[in-house]
mmCIF file of N, CA and C in Angstrom:
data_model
loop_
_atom_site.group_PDB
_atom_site.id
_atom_site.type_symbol
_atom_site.label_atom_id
_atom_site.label_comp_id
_atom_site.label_asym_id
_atom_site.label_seq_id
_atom_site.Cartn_x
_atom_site.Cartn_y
_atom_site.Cartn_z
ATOM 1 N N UNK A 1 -8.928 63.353 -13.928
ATOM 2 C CA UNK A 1 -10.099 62.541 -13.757
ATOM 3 C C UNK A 1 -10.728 62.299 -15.119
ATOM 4 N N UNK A 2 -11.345 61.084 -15.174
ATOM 5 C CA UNK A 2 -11.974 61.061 -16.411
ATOM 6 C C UNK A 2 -13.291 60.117 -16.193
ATOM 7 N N UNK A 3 -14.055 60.613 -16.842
ATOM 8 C CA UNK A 3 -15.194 60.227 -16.923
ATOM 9 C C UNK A 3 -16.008 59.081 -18.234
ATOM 10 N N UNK A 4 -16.614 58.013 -18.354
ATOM 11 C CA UNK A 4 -17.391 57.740 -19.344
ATOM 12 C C UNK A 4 -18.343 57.576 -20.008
ATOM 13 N N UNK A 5 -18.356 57.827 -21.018
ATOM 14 C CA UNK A 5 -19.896 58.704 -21.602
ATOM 15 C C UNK A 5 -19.983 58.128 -22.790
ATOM 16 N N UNK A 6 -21.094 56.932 -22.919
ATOM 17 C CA UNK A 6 -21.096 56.642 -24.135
ATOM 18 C C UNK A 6 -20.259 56.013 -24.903
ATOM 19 N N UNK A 7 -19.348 55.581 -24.251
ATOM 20 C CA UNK A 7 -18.087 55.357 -24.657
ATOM 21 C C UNK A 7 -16.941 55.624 -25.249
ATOM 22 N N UNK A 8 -17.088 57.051 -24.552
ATOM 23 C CA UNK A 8 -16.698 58.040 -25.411
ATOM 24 C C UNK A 8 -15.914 58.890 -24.068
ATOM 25 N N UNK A 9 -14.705 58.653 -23.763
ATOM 26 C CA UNK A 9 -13.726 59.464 -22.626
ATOM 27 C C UNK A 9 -13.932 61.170 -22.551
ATOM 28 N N UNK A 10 -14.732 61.744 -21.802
ATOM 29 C CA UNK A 10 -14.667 63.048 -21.620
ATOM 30 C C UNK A 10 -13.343 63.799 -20.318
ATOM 31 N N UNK A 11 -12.314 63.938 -20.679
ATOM 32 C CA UNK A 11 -11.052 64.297 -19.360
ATOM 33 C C UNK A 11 -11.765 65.779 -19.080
ATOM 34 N N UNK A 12 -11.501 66.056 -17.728
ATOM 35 C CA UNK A 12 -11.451 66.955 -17.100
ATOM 36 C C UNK A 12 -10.451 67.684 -16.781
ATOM 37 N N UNK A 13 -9.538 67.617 -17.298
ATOM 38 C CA UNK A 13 -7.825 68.336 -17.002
ATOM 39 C C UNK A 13 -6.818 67.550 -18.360
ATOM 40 N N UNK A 14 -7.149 68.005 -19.265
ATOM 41 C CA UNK A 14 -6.993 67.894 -20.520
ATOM 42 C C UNK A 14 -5.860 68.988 -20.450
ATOM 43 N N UNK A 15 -4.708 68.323 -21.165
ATOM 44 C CA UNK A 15 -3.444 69.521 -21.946
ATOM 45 C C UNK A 15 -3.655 70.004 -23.373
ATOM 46 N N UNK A 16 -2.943 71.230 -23.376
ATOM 47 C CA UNK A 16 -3.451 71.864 -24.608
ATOM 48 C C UNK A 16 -1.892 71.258 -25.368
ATOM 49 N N UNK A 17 -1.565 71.368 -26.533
ATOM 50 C CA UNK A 17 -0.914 70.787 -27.289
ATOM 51 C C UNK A 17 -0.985 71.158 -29.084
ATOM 52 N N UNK A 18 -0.053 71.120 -29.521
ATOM 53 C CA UNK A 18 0.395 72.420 -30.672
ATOM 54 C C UNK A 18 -0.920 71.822 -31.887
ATOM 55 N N UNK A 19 -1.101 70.416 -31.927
ATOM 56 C CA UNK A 19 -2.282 70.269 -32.962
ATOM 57 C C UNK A 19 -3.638 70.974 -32.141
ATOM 58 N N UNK A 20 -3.703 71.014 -31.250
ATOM 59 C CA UNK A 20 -5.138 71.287 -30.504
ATOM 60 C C UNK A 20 -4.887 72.710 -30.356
ATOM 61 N N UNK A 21 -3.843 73.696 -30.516
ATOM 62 C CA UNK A 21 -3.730 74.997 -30.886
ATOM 63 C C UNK A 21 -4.159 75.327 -32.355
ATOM 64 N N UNK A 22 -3.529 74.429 -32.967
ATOM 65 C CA UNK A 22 -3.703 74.570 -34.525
ATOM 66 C C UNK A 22 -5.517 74.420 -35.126
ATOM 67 N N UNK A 23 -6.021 73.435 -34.475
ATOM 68 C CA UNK A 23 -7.208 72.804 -34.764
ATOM 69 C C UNK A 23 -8.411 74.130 -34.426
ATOM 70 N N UNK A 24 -8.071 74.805 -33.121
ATOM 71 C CA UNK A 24 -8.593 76.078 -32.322
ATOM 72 C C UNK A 24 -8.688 77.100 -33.615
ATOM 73 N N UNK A 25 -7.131 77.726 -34.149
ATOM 74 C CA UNK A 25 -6.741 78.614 -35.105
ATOM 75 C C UNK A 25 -7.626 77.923 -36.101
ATOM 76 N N UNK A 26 -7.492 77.027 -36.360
ATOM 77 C CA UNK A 26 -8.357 76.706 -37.647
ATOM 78 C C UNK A 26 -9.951 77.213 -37.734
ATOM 79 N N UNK A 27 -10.417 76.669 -36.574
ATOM 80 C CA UNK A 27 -12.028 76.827 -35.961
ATOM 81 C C UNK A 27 -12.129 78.005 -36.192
ATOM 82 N N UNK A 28 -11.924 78.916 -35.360
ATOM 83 C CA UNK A 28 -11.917 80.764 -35.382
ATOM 84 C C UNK A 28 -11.342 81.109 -36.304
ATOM 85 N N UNK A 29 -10.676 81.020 -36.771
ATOM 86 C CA UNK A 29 -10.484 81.441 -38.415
ATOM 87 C C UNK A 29 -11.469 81.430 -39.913
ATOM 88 N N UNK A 30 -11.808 80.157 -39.502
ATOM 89 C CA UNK A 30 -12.858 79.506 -40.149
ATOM 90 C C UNK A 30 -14.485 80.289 -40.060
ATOM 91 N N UNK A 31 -14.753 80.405 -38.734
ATOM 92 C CA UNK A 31 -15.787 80.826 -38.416
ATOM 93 C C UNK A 31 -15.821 82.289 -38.607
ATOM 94 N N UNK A 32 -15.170 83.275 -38.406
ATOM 95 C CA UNK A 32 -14.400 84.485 -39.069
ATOM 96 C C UNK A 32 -14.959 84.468 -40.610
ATOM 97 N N UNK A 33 -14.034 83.794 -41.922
ATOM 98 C CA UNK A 33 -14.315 83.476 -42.841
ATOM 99 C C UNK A 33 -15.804 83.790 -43.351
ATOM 100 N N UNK A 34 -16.757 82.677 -42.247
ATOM 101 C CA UNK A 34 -18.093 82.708 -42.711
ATOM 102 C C UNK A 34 -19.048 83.359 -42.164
ATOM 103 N N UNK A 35 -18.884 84.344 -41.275
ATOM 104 C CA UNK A 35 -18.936 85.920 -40.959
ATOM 105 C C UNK A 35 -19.228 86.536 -41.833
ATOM 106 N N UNK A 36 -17.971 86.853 -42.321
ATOM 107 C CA UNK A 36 -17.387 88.293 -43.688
ATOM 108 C C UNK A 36 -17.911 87.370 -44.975
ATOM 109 N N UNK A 37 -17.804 86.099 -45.389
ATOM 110 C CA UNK A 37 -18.999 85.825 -46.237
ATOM 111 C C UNK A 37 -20.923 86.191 -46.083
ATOM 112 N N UNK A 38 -21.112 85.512 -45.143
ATOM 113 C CA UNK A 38 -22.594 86.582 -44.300
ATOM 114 C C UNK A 38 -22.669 87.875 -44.991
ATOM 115 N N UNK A 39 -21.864 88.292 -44.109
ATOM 116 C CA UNK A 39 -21.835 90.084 -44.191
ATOM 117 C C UNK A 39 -21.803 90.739 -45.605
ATOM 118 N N UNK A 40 -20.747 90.148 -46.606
ATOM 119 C CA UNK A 40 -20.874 90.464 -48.022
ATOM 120 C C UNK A 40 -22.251 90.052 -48.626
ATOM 121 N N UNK A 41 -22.797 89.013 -48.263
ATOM 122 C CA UNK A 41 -24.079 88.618 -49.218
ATOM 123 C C UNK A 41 -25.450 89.230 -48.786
ATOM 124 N N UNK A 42 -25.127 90.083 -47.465
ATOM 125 C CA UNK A 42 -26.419 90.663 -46.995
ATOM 126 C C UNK A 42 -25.811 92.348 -47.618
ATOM 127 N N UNK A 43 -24.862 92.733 -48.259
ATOM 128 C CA UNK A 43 -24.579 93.765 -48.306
ATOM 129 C C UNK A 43 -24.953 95.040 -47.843
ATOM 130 N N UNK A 44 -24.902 95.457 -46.496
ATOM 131 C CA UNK A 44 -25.688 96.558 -46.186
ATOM 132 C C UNK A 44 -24.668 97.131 -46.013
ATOM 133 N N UNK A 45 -25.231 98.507 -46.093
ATOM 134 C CA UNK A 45 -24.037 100.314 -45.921
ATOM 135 C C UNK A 45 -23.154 99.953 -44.559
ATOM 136 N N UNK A 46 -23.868 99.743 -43.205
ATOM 137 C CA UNK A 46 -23.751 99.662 -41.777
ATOM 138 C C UNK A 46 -23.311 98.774 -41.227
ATOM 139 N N UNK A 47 -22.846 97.492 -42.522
ATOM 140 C CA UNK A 47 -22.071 96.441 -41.754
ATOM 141 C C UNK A 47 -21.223 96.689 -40.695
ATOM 142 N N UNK A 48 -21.183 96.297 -39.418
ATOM 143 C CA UNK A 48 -19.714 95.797 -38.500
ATOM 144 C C UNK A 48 -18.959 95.176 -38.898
ATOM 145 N N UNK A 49 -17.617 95.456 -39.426
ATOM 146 C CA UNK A 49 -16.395 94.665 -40.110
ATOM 147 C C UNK A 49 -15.855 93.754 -38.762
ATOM 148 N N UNK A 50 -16.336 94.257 -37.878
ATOM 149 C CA UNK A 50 -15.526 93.461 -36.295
ATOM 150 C C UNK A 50 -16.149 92.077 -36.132
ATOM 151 N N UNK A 51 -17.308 92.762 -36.471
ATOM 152 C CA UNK A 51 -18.293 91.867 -35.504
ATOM 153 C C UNK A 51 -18.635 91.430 -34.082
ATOM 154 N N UNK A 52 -18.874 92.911 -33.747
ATOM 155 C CA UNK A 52 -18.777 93.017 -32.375
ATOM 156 C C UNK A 52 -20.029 92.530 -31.780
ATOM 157 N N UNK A 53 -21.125 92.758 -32.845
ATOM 158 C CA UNK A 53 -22.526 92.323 -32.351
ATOM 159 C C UNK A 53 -22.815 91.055 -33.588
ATOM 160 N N UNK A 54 -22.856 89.881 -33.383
ATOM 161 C CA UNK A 54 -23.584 89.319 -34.043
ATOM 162 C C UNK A 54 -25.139 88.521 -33.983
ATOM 163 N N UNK A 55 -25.758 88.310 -34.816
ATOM 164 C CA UNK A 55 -26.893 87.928 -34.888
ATOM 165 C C UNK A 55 -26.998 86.668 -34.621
ATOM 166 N N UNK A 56 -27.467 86.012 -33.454
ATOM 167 C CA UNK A 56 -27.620 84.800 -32.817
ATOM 168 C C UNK A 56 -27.774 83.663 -33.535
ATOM 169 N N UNK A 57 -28.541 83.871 -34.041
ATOM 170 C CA UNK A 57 -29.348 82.659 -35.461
ATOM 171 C C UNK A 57 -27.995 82.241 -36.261
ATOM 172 N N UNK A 58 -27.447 83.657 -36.918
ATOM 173 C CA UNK A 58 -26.147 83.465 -37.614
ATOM 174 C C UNK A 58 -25.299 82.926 -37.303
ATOM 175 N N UNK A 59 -25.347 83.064 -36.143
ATOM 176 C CA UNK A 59 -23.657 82.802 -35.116
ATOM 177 C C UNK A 59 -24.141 81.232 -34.514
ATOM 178 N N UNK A 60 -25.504 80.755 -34.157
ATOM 179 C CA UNK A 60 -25.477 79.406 -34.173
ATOM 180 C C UNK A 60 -25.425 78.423 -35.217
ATOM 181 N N UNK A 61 -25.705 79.184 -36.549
ATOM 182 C CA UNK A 61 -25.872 78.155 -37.423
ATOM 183 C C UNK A 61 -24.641 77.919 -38.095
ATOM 184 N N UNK A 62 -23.568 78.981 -38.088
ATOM 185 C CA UNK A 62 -22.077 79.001 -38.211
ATOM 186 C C UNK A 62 -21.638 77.981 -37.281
ATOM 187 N N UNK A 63 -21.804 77.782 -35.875
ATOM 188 C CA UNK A 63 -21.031 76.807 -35.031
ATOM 189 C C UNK A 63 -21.737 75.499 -35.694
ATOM 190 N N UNK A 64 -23.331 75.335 -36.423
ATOM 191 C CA UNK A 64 -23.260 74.156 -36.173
ATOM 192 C C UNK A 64 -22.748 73.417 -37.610
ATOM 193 N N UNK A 65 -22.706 74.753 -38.522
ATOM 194 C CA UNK A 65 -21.789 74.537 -39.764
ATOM 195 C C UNK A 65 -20.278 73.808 -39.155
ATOM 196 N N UNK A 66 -19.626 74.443 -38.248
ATOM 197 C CA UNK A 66 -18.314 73.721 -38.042
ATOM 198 C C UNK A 66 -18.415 72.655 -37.217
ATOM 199 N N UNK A 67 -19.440 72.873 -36.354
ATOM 200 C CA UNK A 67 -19.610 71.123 -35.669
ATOM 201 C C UNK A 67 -19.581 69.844 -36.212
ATOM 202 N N UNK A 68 -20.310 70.534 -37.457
ATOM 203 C CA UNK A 68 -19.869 69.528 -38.659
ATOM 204 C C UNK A 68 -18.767 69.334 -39.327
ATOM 205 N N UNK A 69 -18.146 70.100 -39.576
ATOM 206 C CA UNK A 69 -16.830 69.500 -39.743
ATOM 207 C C UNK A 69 -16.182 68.942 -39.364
ATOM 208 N N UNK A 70 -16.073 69.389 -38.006
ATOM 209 C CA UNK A 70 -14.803 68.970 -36.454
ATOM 210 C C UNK A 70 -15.599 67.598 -36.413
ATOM 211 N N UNK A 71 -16.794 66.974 -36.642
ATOM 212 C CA UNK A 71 -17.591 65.631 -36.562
ATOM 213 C C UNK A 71 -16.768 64.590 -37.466
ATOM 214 N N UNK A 72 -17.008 65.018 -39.042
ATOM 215 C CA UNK A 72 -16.857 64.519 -40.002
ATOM 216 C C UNK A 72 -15.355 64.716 -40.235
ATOM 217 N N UNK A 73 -14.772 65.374 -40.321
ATOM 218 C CA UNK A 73 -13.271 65.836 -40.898
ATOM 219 C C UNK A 73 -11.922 64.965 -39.790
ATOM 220 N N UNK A 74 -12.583 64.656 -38.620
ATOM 221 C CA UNK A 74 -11.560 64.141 -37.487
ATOM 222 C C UNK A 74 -11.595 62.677 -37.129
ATOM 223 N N UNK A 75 -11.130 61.715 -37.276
ATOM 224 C CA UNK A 75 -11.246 60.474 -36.722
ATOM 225 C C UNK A 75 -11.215 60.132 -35.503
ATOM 226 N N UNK A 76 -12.375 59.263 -34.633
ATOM 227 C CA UNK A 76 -12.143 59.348 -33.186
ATOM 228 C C UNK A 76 -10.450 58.998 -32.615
ATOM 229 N N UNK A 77 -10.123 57.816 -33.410
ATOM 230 C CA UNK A 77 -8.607 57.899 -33.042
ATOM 231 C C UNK A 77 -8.189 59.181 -32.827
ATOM 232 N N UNK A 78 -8.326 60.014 -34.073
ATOM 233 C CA UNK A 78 -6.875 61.389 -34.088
ATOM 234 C C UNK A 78 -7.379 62.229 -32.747
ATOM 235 N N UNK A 79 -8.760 62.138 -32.453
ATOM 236 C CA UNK A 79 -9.266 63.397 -31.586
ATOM 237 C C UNK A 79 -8.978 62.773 -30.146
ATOM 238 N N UNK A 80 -8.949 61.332 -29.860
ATOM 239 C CA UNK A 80 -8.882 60.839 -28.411
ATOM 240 C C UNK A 80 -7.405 60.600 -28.350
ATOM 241 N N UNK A 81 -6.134 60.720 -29.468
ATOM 242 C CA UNK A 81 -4.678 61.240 -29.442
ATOM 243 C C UNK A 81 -4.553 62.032 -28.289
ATOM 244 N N UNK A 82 -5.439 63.375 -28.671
ATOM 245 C CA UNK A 82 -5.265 64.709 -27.885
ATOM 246 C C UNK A 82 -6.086 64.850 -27.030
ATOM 247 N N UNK A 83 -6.979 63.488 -26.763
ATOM 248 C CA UNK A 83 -7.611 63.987 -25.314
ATOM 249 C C UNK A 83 -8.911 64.608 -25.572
ATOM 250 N N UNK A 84 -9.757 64.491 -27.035
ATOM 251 C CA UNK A 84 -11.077 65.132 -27.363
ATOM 252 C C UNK A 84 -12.265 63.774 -27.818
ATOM 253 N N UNK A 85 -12.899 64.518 -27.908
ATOM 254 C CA UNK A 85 -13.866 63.356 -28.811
ATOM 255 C C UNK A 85 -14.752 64.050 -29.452
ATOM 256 N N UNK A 86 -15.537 63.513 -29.990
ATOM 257 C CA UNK A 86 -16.997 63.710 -31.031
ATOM 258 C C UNK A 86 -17.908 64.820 -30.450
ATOM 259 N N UNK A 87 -18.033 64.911 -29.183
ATOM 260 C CA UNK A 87 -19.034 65.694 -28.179
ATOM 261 C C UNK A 87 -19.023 67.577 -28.583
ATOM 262 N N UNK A 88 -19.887 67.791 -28.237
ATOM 263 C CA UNK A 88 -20.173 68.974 -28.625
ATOM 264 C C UNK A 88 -19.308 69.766 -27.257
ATOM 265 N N UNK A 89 -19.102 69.348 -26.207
ATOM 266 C CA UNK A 89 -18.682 69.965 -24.913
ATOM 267 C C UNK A 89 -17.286 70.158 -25.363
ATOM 268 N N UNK A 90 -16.627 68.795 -26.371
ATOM 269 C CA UNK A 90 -14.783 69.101 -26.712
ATOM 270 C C UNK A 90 -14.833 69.876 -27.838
ATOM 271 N N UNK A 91 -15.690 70.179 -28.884
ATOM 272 C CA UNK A 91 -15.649 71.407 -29.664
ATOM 273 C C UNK A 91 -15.395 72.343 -29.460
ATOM 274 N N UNK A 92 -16.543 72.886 -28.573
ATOM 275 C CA UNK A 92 -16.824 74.104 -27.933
ATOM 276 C C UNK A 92 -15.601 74.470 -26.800
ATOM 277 N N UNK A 93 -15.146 73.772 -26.030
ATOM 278 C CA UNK A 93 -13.876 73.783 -25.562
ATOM 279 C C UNK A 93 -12.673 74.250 -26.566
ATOM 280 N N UNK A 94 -12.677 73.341 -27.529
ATOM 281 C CA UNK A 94 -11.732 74.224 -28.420
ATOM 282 C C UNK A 94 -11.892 75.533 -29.559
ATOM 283 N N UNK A 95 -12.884 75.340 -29.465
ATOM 284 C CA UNK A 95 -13.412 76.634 -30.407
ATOM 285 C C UNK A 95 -13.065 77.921 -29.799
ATOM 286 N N UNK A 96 -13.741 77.648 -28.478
ATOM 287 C CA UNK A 96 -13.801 79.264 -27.410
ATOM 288 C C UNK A 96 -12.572 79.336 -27.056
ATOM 289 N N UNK A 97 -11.237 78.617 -27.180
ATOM 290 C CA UNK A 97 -10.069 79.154 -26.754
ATOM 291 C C UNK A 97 -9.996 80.435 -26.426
ATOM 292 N N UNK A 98 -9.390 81.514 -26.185
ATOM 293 C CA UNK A 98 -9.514 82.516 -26.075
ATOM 294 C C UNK A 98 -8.238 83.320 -26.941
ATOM 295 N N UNK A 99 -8.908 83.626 -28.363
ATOM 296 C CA UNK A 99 -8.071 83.934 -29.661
ATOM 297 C C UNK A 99 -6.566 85.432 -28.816
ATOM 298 N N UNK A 100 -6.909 85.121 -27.914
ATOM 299 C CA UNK A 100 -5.213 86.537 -27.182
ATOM 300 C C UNK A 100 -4.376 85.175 -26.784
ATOM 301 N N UNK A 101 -4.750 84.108 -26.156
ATOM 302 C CA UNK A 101 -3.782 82.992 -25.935
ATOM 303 C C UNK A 101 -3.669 82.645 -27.458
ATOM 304 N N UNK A 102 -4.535 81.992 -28.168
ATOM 305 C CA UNK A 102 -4.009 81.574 -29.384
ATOM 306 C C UNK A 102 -2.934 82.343 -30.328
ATOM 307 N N UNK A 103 -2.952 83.277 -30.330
ATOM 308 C CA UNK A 103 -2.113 83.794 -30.810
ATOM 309 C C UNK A 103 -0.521 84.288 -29.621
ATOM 310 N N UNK A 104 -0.674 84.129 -28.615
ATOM 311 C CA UNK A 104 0.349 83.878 -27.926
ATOM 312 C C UNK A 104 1.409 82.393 -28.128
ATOM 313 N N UNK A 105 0.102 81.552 -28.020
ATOM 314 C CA UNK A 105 0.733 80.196 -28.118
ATOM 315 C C UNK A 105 1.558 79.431 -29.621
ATOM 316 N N UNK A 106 0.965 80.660 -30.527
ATOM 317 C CA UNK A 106 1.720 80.791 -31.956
ATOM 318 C C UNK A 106 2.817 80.880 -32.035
ATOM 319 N N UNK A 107 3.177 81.365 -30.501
ATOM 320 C CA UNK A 107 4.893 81.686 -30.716
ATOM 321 C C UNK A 107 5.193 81.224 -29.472
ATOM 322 N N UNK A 108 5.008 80.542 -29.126
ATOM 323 C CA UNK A 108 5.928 79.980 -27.886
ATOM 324 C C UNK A 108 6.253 78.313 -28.192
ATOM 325 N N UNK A 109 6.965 77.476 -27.067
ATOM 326 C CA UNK A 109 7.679 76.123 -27.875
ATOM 327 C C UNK A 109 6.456 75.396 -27.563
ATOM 328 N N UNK A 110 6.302 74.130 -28.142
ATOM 329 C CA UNK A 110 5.440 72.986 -27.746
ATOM 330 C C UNK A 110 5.152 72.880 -26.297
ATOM 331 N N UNK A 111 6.573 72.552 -25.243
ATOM 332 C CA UNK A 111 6.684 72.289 -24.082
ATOM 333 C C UNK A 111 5.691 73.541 -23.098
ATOM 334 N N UNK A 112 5.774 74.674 -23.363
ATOM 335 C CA UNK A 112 5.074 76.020 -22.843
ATOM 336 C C UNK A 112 3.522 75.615 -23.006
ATOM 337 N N UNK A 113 3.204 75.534 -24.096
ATOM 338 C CA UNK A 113 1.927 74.821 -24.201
ATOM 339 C C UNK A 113 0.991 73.812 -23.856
ATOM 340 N N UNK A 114 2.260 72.787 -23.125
ATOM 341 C CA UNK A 114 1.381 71.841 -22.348
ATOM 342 C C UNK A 114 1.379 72.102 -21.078
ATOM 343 N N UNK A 115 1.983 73.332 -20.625
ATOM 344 C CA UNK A 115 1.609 73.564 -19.231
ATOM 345 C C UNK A 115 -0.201 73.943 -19.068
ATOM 346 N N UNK A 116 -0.729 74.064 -20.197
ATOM 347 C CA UNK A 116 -2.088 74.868 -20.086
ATOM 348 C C UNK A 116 -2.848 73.930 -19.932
ATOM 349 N N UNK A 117 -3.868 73.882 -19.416
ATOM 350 C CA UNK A 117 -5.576 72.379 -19.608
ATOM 351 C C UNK A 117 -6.492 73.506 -19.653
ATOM 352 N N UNK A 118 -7.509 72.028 -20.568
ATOM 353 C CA UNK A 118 -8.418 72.837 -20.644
ATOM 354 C C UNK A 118 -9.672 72.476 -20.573
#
């Protein structure tokens, strides 16, 4: 099903697909990155290296650091290729992948991967 918004195609049963794995890995990687940057420039004894708890403020202003990117860095062509767009709902969709599949889907073929939606 698909819906229109703005003129802007939001799918509801969207396939996942090896750039939209890659794009995910990139995101959480990325956001990771500027974490452990955080964490070094506040230098405290008691840092969490995990980051099991993070600080809300931090952790929104990191997503909206990459919102900006995934905005600016992607052409609506390349992102409506794979079935995304500009919207904050197809970000966040790919951002939150769930990094135990992503790294599953690292190693399995293309074809395995489009069995998934998302």
């Amino acid at each position: 099903m698909v819906n229109q918004v703005e003129n802007e195609e939001i799918r509801e049963d969207r396939r996942l697909d090896r750039w939209i794995v890659n794009l995910a890995d990139f995101l959480q990687e990325e956001k990771y990155q500027l974490l452990k940057l955080q964490a070094l420039q506040q230098d405290k004894p008691k840092t969490d290296w995990n980051f099991r708890a993070i600080n809300k403020k931090i952790n929104e202003a990191i997503d909206e650091q990459l919102y900006h990117v995934y905005q600016v860095s992607f052409n609506k062509d390349v992102l409506a290729k794979h079935g995304l767009t500009h919207k904050r709902e197809d970000f966040e969709a790919v951002m939150y992948i769930d990094p135990a599949l992503l790294t599953m889907f690292q190693t399995v073929d293309d074809h395995y991967i489009e069995c998934y939606t998302f």
